[in-house]
Amino acid sequence: MRLSRYFLPVLKEDPKEAQIVSHRLMLRAGMIKQQSAGIYSWLPLGLKVLRRIEQIVHEEQARAGHIPVLMPTIQSADLWRESGRYDDYGQEMLRIKDRHDRDMLFGPTNEEVITDIFRAHVNSYKDLPLTLYQIQWKFRDEVRPRFGVMRGREFLMKDGYNFDLTREAALHAYNRHLVSYLRTYERMGLQAIPMRADGGPIGGDYTHEFLVLAETGESEVFYDSAITELKFGDRAIDYDSVEQCQSILEEFTSRYARTDETHDEATFAQIPEDRRRSARGIEVGQIFYFGTKYSESMGATVVGPDGARVPVEMGSHGIGVSRLLGAIIEASHDDKGIIWPEGVTPFHVGIVNLKQGDASTDSACQAIYDDLRAAGLDPLYDDRDERAGAKFAGMDLIGLPWRITVGPRGLANNKVELTSRRSGESEEMSPSEAVARIKAIYDPVIAAGYPV
Ligand code: P5A
């Protein structure tokens, strides 16, 4: 993309309404625009990151064997009356009437709709196991929408639902989700710690939240610092293997790590004092096992091997897709702006032309741009007629992890500069070396993908 033709409405001043750094930087970098409390438009740069996050989620769902669907945002109240949640859900649910005076609602979650799909189409245990998921907008009329996309009213969620014949099989689905979420967050450059949590309105007696540690987090958490040493890394996983998923679950959940809802002082006190931590965290996902809670009330049954009908065993699993942008920025920024991890960056590399209009500088920039694109990469070329300082500040603000700076002085010796946004360090090299270096940096990032 050439910046002169892009739509990147950056703000010069800090917006007054933003209380935390990620909200401030998303507004300043022209990623989002607030339309009402907790409701945002996604501008091109924000949308690009959102799409990269969605892509990682889709890939890791495919790797775990889960199947994408898309359900409506507007749901019928009758389904929620069947499950018994229509009255319980309270004021967080946005209730709507259609022209025929029928009660509708903007879905805050989709357990009811997916159970309705299941009961209409699945009849036999032979069709199990089955996990369906979607990435779709949700609405929760939060009392206090705040911190930008972090606590929105309209927000994007990945929500998945597993259907299994037995409790053991449903618990394997739970473990499989926990494992696949670990990989999902790591690909986004995040450490998200699974912590024992509370079921809340979704219900269930078995649930973990995934938390990214950050001072601005809304959740209070308690953990054994040894847990932060664990890395999922590049493990080859057979998601069908009950033993493998179980052993990874145990590895990542055996240390003490709990939200305040489940915190227990006596157990916590048994951890050596130098490893005891209380901190704040951002909840970027949650997984639930709730058994037959919805299938029983809504009549979602299958014929088992013995010919008898049984209610199907279920769980649900959520990732806060739009919230993740805020969480990633909270975890990765400095006083100049955002620092995107390579896995989610909106553009792979910025090209800064120090002398726009100079024939040889322009053509060197264009050649680098073309070569990067030919290598399958997505560069942002700052081809505006602006001062170098303004171009650097803009690139630092929007946080591309790499920058290639091209000016007449360097070019006289066939040199450009490659700069890391994270370390601030620069190196001189030929334009073709710079392209090769960028390609080498992104090769493993691209290789971590999975066909969807
Ligand atoms: C799991 C999927 C559920 O709703 N039903 C379907 C289950 N879980 S949850 O924990 O309530 O939500 C899943 C994730 O969505 C994010 N989230 C939000 N993001 C932005 N603004 C909000 N108001 C908001 N509410 C929830 C969180 O990341 C949460 O973990």
Coordinates of C-alpha atoms and ligand atoms in Angstrom, one line a residue:
M1 CA 0.0 0.0 0.0
R2 CA 1.2 3.5 -0.8
L3 CA 0.5 5.8 2.1
S4 CA -0.4 8.7 -0.2
R5 CA -3.4 6.6 -1.4
Y6 CA -4.3 5.0 2.0
F7 CA -6.8 6.2 4.6
L8 CA -4.9 6.6 7.8
P9 CA -6.4 9.4 9.8
V10 CA -3.8 9.7 12.6
L11 CA -4.5 12.2 15.4
K12 CA -1.8 14.6 16.5
E13 CA -3.1 15.1 20.0
D14 CA -3.9 12.6 22.6
P15 CA -7.6 12.0 22.7
K16 CA -9.0 13.1 26.1
E17 CA -11.5 10.3 26.5
A18 CA -8.8 7.5 26.4
Q19 CA -7.8 6.3 29.9
I20 CA -5.5 3.5 28.9
V21 CA -2.6 3.4 26.5
S22 CA -4.1 0.9 24.0
H23 CA -7.2 3.0 23.6
R24 CA -5.2 6.1 23.2
L25 CA -2.9 4.5 20.6
M26 CA -5.7 2.9 18.6
L27 CA -7.4 6.3 18.3
R28 CA -4.2 8.1 17.5
A29 CA -3.1 5.5 14.9
G30 CA -6.4 5.9 13.1
M31 CA -7.5 2.3 13.8
I32 CA -11.0 2.9 15.2
K33 CA -13.6 5.6 15.6
Q34 CA -16.2 5.6 18.3
Q35 CA -19.8 5.8 17.1
S36 CA -21.6 5.4 20.4
A37 CA -20.5 4.3 23.9
G38 CA -18.8 0.9 23.4
I39 CA -19.5 0.8 19.6
Y40 CA -16.8 1.4 17.1
S41 CA -16.1 1.7 13.4
W42 CA -13.0 -0.1 12.3
L43 CA -10.9 2.1 10.1
P44 CA -8.5 0.4 7.5
L45 CA -5.5 0.0 9.8
G46 CA -7.6 -1.4 12.7
L47 CA -9.5 -3.7 10.3
K48 CA -6.3 -5.1 8.9
V49 CA -5.1 -6.2 12.4
L50 CA -8.5 -7.5 13.2
R51 CA -8.4 -9.6 10.1
R52 CA -4.9 -10.9 10.9
I53 CA -6.1 -12.0 14.3
E54 CA -9.2 -13.6 12.8
Q55 CA -7.0 -15.5 10.4
I56 CA -4.8 -16.9 13.1
V57 CA -8.0 -18.0 15.0
H58 CA -9.4 -19.7 11.9
E59 CA -6.1 -21.5 11.2
E60 CA -5.8 -22.8 14.8
Q61 CA -9.4 -23.9 14.8
A62 CA -8.8 -25.8 11.5
R63 CA -5.7 -27.4 13.0
A64 CA -7.7 -28.6 16.0
G65 CA -10.4 -30.1 13.6
H66 CA -13.2 -27.5 14.3
I67 CA -15.6 -26.5 11.6
P68 CA -16.6 -22.9 10.8
V69 CA -20.3 -21.8 10.6
L70 CA -21.9 -18.3 10.7
M71 CA -25.0 -17.7 12.8
P72 CA -27.2 -14.6 12.8
T73 CA -26.5 -11.6 15.1
I74 CA -30.3 -11.2 15.7
Q75 CA -31.9 -14.1 17.6
S76 CA -35.4 -15.1 18.6
A77 CA -36.3 -14.7 22.2
D78 CA -38.2 -18.0 22.1
L79 CA -35.0 -20.0 21.9
W80 CA -33.8 -18.3 25.1
R81 CA -37.1 -19.0 26.8
E82 CA -36.5 -22.7 26.0
S83 CA -33.1 -22.7 27.7
G84 CA -34.5 -20.6 30.6
R85 CA -31.9 -17.9 30.1
Y86 CA -34.2 -15.2 28.6
D87 CA -35.2 -13.7 32.0
D88 CA -31.9 -14.6 33.8
Y89 CA -29.6 -12.7 31.4
G90 CA -30.8 -9.4 32.6
Q91 CA -30.0 -5.9 31.3
E92 CA -26.9 -6.9 29.5
M93 CA -29.1 -8.3 26.7
L94 CA -30.2 -5.9 24.1
R95 CA -33.9 -6.8 23.5
I96 CA -35.6 -5.8 20.3
K97 CA -39.1 -6.1 18.9
D98 CA -39.7 -6.7 15.2
R99 CA -42.7 -5.2 13.3
H100 CA -44.9 -8.1 14.2
D101 CA -44.2 -7.4 17.9
R102 CA -42.1 -10.5 18.2
D103 CA -39.4 -10.5 20.9
M104 CA -35.9 -10.6 19.3
L105 CA -32.5 -9.9 20.7
F106 CA -29.0 -9.1 19.6
G107 CA -27.0 -12.2 20.5
P108 CA -24.6 -11.8 23.5
T109 CA -23.5 -15.5 22.9
N110 CA -24.9 -18.4 20.9
E111 CA -25.4 -21.5 23.0
E112 CA -29.1 -21.6 22.2
V113 CA -28.8 -21.0 18.4
I114 CA -26.1 -23.7 18.0
T115 CA -28.1 -26.2 20.1
D116 CA -31.1 -25.5 17.8
I117 CA -28.9 -26.2 14.8
F118 CA -27.7 -29.4 16.4
R119 CA -31.1 -30.8 17.3
A120 CA -32.4 -30.1 13.8
H121 CA -29.6 -31.9 12.0
V122 CA -27.8 -34.4 14.2
N123 CA -29.5 -37.6 15.4
S124 CA -26.9 -40.2 16.0
Y125 CA -23.8 -40.7 18.1
K126 CA -22.0 -41.6 14.9
D127 CA -22.0 -37.9 13.9
L128 CA -20.0 -37.1 17.0
P129 CA -17.6 -35.7 18.0
L130 CA -18.5 -32.4 16.5
T131 CA -17.2 -28.9 17.2
L132 CA -18.7 -25.9 15.3
Y133 CA -17.4 -22.3 15.7
Q134 CA -17.9 -18.9 14.3
I135 CA -16.3 -15.4 14.4
Q136 CA -19.3 -13.1 14.8
W137 CA -20.3 -9.8 16.3
K138 CA -21.9 -9.9 19.8
F139 CA -23.7 -7.3 21.8
R140 CA -23.7 -6.9 25.5
D141 CA -25.2 -3.8 27.0
E142 CA -22.3 -3.5 29.5
V143 CA -23.0 -1.1 32.4
R144 CA -19.6 0.5 31.9
P145 CA -18.3 0.1 28.4
R146 CA -14.7 1.5 28.6
F147 CA -11.1 1.3 27.5
G148 CA -12.1 1.3 23.8
V149 CA -12.4 -2.2 22.2
M150 CA -11.4 -3.7 25.5
R151 CA -14.8 -3.6 27.0
G152 CA -17.1 -2.8 24.1
R153 CA -20.9 -3.2 23.8
E154 CA -20.6 -4.5 20.3
F155 CA -17.5 -6.7 20.0
L156 CA -16.2 -9.5 17.9
M157 CA -15.9 -13.0 19.5
K158 CA -14.8 -16.4 18.3
D159 CA -17.4 -18.7 19.9
G160 CA -17.1 -22.4 19.5
Y161 CA -19.3 -25.3 20.8
N162 CA -18.5 -28.9 21.1
F163 CA -20.9 -31.8 21.0
D164 CA -19.9 -35.2 22.4
L165 CA -21.5 -38.5 23.4
T166 CA -19.9 -38.9 26.8
R167 CA -18.5 -36.7 29.6
E168 CA -15.0 -38.1 28.9
A169 CA -15.2 -37.1 25.3
A170 CA -16.5 -33.6 26.2
L171 CA -13.6 -33.2 28.6
H172 CA -11.2 -34.1 25.9
A173 CA -12.8 -31.4 23.8
Y174 CA -12.2 -29.0 26.7
N175 CA -8.6 -30.0 26.9
R176 CA -8.2 -29.8 23.1
H177 CA -9.5 -26.2 23.2
L178 CA -7.2 -25.3 26.0
V179 CA -4.2 -26.6 24.0
S180 CA -5.3 -24.9 20.8
Y181 CA -5.8 -21.6 22.5
L182 CA -2.3 -21.7 23.9
R183 CA -0.9 -21.9 20.4
T184 CA -3.4 -19.3 19.1
Y185 CA -2.3 -16.6 21.6
E186 CA 1.4 -17.4 21.2
R187 CA 1.1 -16.9 17.5
M188 CA -0.2 -13.4 18.3
G189 CA 2.9 -12.7 20.4
L190 CA 1.0 -13.0 23.6
Q191 CA 1.5 -14.9 26.8
A192 CA -2.1 -15.8 27.9
I193 CA -2.2 -17.8 31.1
P194 CA -5.1 -20.2 31.7
M195 CA -6.5 -19.6 35.1
R196 CA -9.3 -21.3 37.0
A197 CA -12.4 -19.2 36.9
D198 CA -16.1 -19.0 37.5
G199 CA -18.8 -20.0 35.1
G200 CA -21.0 -16.9 35.4
P201 CA -24.1 -16.7 33.1
I202 CA -22.7 -19.3 30.7
G203 CA -22.7 -21.8 33.5
G204 CA -20.7 -25.0 34.0
D205 CA -18.6 -26.4 36.7
Y206 CA -15.3 -26.6 34.8
T207 CA -13.9 -23.4 33.3
H208 CA -10.7 -21.6 32.6
E209 CA -10.1 -18.0 31.6
F210 CA -7.0 -17.0 29.6
L211 CA -5.4 -13.9 31.0
V212 CA -2.7 -11.5 29.6
L213 CA -0.9 -9.9 32.5
A214 CA -1.2 -6.1 32.2
E215 CA -1.5 -3.3 34.8
T216 CA -4.6 -2.0 33.1
G217 CA -6.3 -5.3 33.2
E218 CA -9.8 -5.4 34.7
S219 CA -9.4 -8.8 36.4
E220 CA -7.5 -9.4 39.7
V221 CA -5.4 -12.5 39.4
F222 CA -3.2 -14.7 41.7
Y223 CA -0.5 -17.0 40.4
D224 CA 2.7 -18.9 40.9
S225 CA 5.3 -17.1 38.9
A226 CA 6.7 -20.4 37.7
I227 CA 3.8 -20.5 35.3
T228 CA 5.2 -17.6 33.3
E229 CA 8.2 -19.7 32.3
L230 CA 6.1 -22.1 30.3
K231 CA 6.1 -21.8 26.5
F232 CA 4.0 -23.7 24.1
G233 CA 6.4 -23.2 21.3
D234 CA 6.4 -25.2 18.1
R235 CA 5.1 -28.5 19.4
A236 CA 3.5 -31.0 17.0
I237 CA 0.2 -31.9 18.5
D238 CA -2.2 -34.6 17.6
Y239 CA -5.4 -33.0 18.7
D240 CA -7.2 -36.3 18.6
S241 CA -4.8 -37.7 21.2
V242 CA -6.6 -37.7 24.6
E243 CA -3.2 -38.4 26.4
Q244 CA -1.3 -35.6 24.7
C245 CA -4.0 -32.9 25.2
Q246 CA -4.4 -34.1 28.8
S247 CA -0.7 -33.9 29.5
I248 CA -0.3 -30.4 28.1
L249 CA -3.4 -29.3 30.1
E250 CA -1.7 -30.6 33.2
E251 CA 1.6 -28.9 32.4
F252 CA -0.2 -25.5 31.9
T253 CA -2.8 -25.8 34.7
S254 CA -1.0 -27.6 37.6
R255 CA 0.6 -24.4 38.9
Y256 CA -1.6 -22.1 41.0
A257 CA -3.3 -19.5 38.7
R258 CA -6.7 -18.2 39.5
T259 CA -9.0 -15.2 39.1
D260 CA -10.3 -13.5 42.2
E261 CA -13.6 -15.4 41.9
T262 CA -11.9 -18.7 42.6
H263 CA -8.8 -17.5 44.6
D264 CA -8.1 -19.4 47.8
E265 CA -5.7 -17.8 50.3
A266 CA -4.9 -21.0 52.1
T267 CA -3.7 -22.9 48.9
F268 CA -2.0 -19.8 47.7
A269 CA 0.0 -19.5 50.9
Q270 CA 1.6 -22.9 50.2
I271 CA 3.5 -21.5 47.2
P272 CA 7.0 -20.3 48.2
E273 CA 6.7 -16.6 49.0
D274 CA 9.1 -15.4 46.3
R275 CA 6.9 -17.0 43.6
R276 CA 3.6 -15.7 44.8
R277 CA 2.2 -13.0 42.6
S278 CA -1.0 -10.9 42.6
A279 CA -1.5 -8.9 39.5
R280 CA -4.0 -7.5 37.0
G281 CA -4.9 -9.3 33.8
I282 CA -6.9 -8.9 30.6
E283 CA -9.3 -11.8 29.9
V284 CA -8.8 -12.7 26.3
G285 CA -10.7 -16.0 26.3
Q286 CA -12.7 -18.4 28.3
I287 CA -13.5 -22.1 27.9
F288 CA -16.4 -23.9 29.6
Y289 CA -17.6 -27.5 30.1
F290 CA -21.3 -27.5 31.0
G291 CA -22.4 -31.0 30.1
T292 CA -26.1 -31.3 29.3
K293 CA -27.2 -27.9 30.6
Y294 CA -28.5 -26.7 27.2
S295 CA -29.1 -30.0 25.5
E296 CA -31.5 -31.2 28.2
S297 CA -33.6 -28.1 28.4
M298 CA -33.7 -27.8 24.6
G299 CA -34.1 -31.4 23.7
A300 CA -30.8 -31.9 21.8
T301 CA -30.4 -35.7 22.0
V302 CA -28.6 -38.4 20.0
V303 CA -29.2 -42.1 19.7
G304 CA -26.4 -43.8 21.5
P305 CA -24.7 -47.2 20.6
D306 CA -27.3 -49.0 22.7
G307 CA -30.2 -47.4 20.7
A308 CA -31.3 -45.2 23.6
R309 CA -31.5 -41.4 23.3
V310 CA -29.3 -39.3 25.5
P311 CA -28.8 -35.6 25.8
V312 CA -25.6 -34.5 24.1
E313 CA -22.6 -33.4 26.2
M314 CA -21.5 -29.8 25.5
G315 CA -19.1 -27.0 26.2
S316 CA -18.4 -23.6 24.8
H317 CA -15.2 -21.7 24.1
G318 CA -14.7 -18.0 23.5
I319 CA -11.9 -15.7 22.3
G320 CA -12.3 -12.0 22.5
V321 CA -11.1 -11.2 19.0
S322 CA -11.6 -7.4 19.0
R323 CA -10.5 -7.2 22.7
L324 CA -7.2 -8.8 21.6
L325 CA -6.1 -5.7 19.7
G326 CA -6.2 -3.8 23.0
A327 CA -4.5 -6.6 24.9
I328 CA -1.7 -6.9 22.4
I329 CA -1.0 -3.1 22.5
E330 CA -1.1 -3.1 26.3
A331 CA 1.5 -5.8 26.2
S332 CA 3.6 -4.3 23.4
H333 CA 4.2 -0.5 23.1
D334 CA 6.6 2.2 24.1
D335 CA 6.3 6.0 24.5
K336 CA 6.4 6.4 20.7
G337 CA 3.6 4.1 19.9
I338 CA 2.5 0.6 19.2
I339 CA 5.0 -2.3 18.5
W340 CA 3.2 -5.0 16.6
P341 CA 4.4 -8.6 17.0
E342 CA 5.2 -10.0 13.5
G343 CA 2.3 -12.4 13.7
V344 CA -0.4 -9.7 13.7
T345 CA 1.2 -6.6 12.2
P346 CA -1.0 -4.7 9.8
F347 CA 1.9 -4.3 7.3
H348 CA 5.0 -6.4 7.4
V349 CA 7.4 -3.5 6.9
G350 CA 7.4 0.2 6.3
I351 CA 9.4 1.9 3.5
V352 CA 10.4 5.5 4.2
N353 CA 11.4 7.6 1.3
L354 CA 13.6 10.4 2.6
K355 CA 13.5 12.5 -0.6
Q356 CA 10.2 12.1 -2.3
G357 CA 10.5 13.4 -5.9
D358 CA 14.1 12.5 -6.3
A359 CA 14.1 10.2 -9.3
S360 CA 16.6 7.7 -8.1
T361 CA 15.3 7.6 -4.5
D362 CA 11.7 7.2 -5.8
S363 CA 12.7 4.3 -8.1
A364 CA 14.8 2.5 -5.4
C365 CA 11.8 2.7 -3.1
Q366 CA 9.5 1.5 -5.8
A367 CA 11.8 -1.5 -6.6
I368 CA 12.0 -2.5 -2.9
Y369 CA 8.2 -2.2 -2.7
D370 CA 7.7 -4.3 -5.8
D371 CA 10.2 -7.0 -4.7
L372 CA 8.6 -7.3 -1.2
R373 CA 5.2 -7.7 -2.8
A374 CA 6.5 -10.2 -5.3
A375 CA 7.8 -12.2 -2.2
G376 CA 4.3 -12.3 -0.9
L377 CA 4.8 -9.6 1.7
D378 CA 2.6 -6.6 2.5
P379 CA 4.7 -3.4 2.7
L380 CA 3.5 0.2 3.5
Y381 CA 5.3 2.7 1.5
D382 CA 5.4 6.3 2.9
D383 CA 5.6 8.1 -0.4
R384 CA 4.2 11.4 0.9
D385 CA 6.0 14.7 0.5
E386 CA 6.7 15.1 4.2
R387 CA 9.7 15.7 6.5
A388 CA 11.7 12.7 7.5
G389 CA 10.9 13.3 11.2
A390 CA 7.2 13.2 10.6
K391 CA 7.5 10.0 8.5
F392 CA 9.5 8.3 11.3
A393 CA 7.1 9.5 14.0
G394 CA 4.2 8.1 12.0
M395 CA 5.8 4.7 11.4
D396 CA 6.7 4.5 15.1
L397 CA 3.1 5.4 16.1
I398 CA 1.5 2.7 13.9
G399 CA 4.1 0.2 15.1
L400 CA 5.2 -1.7 12.1
P401 CA 8.0 -4.0 13.5
W402 CA 10.4 -3.2 10.6
R403 CA 11.3 -0.1 8.6
I404 CA 13.5 0.3 5.5
T405 CA 14.7 3.9 5.1
V406 CA 15.8 5.0 1.7
G407 CA 17.7 8.3 1.0
P408 CA 20.0 9.7 -1.7
R409 CA 23.1 9.6 0.5
G410 CA 22.9 5.9 1.3
L411 CA 21.9 5.0 -2.2
A412 CA 25.1 6.6 -3.5
N413 CA 26.8 3.5 -1.9
N414 CA 23.9 1.2 -2.7
K415 CA 22.8 1.2 1.0
V416 CA 19.5 1.5 2.7
E417 CA 18.8 1.2 6.4
L418 CA 16.9 -1.6 8.1
T419 CA 15.5 -0.6 11.5
S420 CA 13.8 -2.8 14.2
R421 CA 10.9 -1.0 15.9
R422 CA 11.4 -3.0 19.0
S423 CA 15.1 -2.5 19.6
G424 CA 15.5 0.8 17.7
E425 CA 18.7 -0.6 16.2
S426 CA 19.5 0.1 12.5
E427 CA 21.8 -1.7 10.1
E428 CA 23.0 -0.6 6.6
M429 CA 22.7 -3.0 3.7
S430 CA 22.0 -3.1 0.0
P431 CA 18.3 -2.9 -1.0
S432 CA 18.3 -6.5 -2.1
E433 CA 19.7 -7.6 1.2
A434 CA 17.1 -5.7 3.1
V435 CA 14.3 -7.4 1.1
A436 CA 16.0 -10.8 1.8
R437 CA 16.2 -10.0 5.5
I438 CA 12.5 -9.1 5.7
K439 CA 11.6 -12.2 3.8
A440 CA 13.7 -14.3 6.2
I441 CA 12.1 -12.7 9.2
Y442 CA 8.6 -13.5 8.0
D443 CA 9.3 -17.0 6.5
P444 CA 8.7 -18.7 9.9
V445 CA 5.7 -16.5 10.7
I446 CA 4.1 -17.5 7.4
A447 CA 5.2 -21.2 7.8
A448 CA 3.3 -21.2 11.2
G449 CA 0.1 -20.9 9.3
Y450 CA -2.3 -23.7 8.5
P451 CA -4.6 -24.2 5.5
V452 CA -8.2 -23.3 6.4
Ligands
P5A1 C1 -17.9 -18.9 25.3 C2 -18.2 -18.8 23.8 C3 -18.8 -16.9 26.3 O1 -19.6 -16.0 26.0 N1 -20.1 -18.5 25.1 C4 -19.7 -18.6 23.7 C5 -19.0 -18.4 26.0 N2 -17.8 -16.6 27.1 S1 -17.3 -15.2 27.6 O2 -16.2 -15.4 28.5 O3 -18.5 -14.5 28.2 O4 -16.8 -14.3 26.4 C6 -15.7 -14.8 25.6 C7 -14.7 -13.7 25.5 O5 -15.2 -12.6 24.9 C8 -14.6 -11.4 25.3 N3 -15.5 -10.4 25.8 C9 -15.5 -9.1 25.4 N4 -14.7 -8.4 24.6 C10 -14.9 -7.1 24.4 N5 -15.9 -6.5 25.1 C11 -16.8 -7.1 25.9 N6 -17.8 -6.5 26.5 C12 -16.6 -8.5 26.1 N7 -17.2 -9.5 26.8 C13 -16.6 -10.6 26.6 C14 -13.6 -11.9 26.4 O6 -12.3 -12.0 25.9 C15 -14.2 -13.2 26.8 O7 -13.2 -14.1 27.3

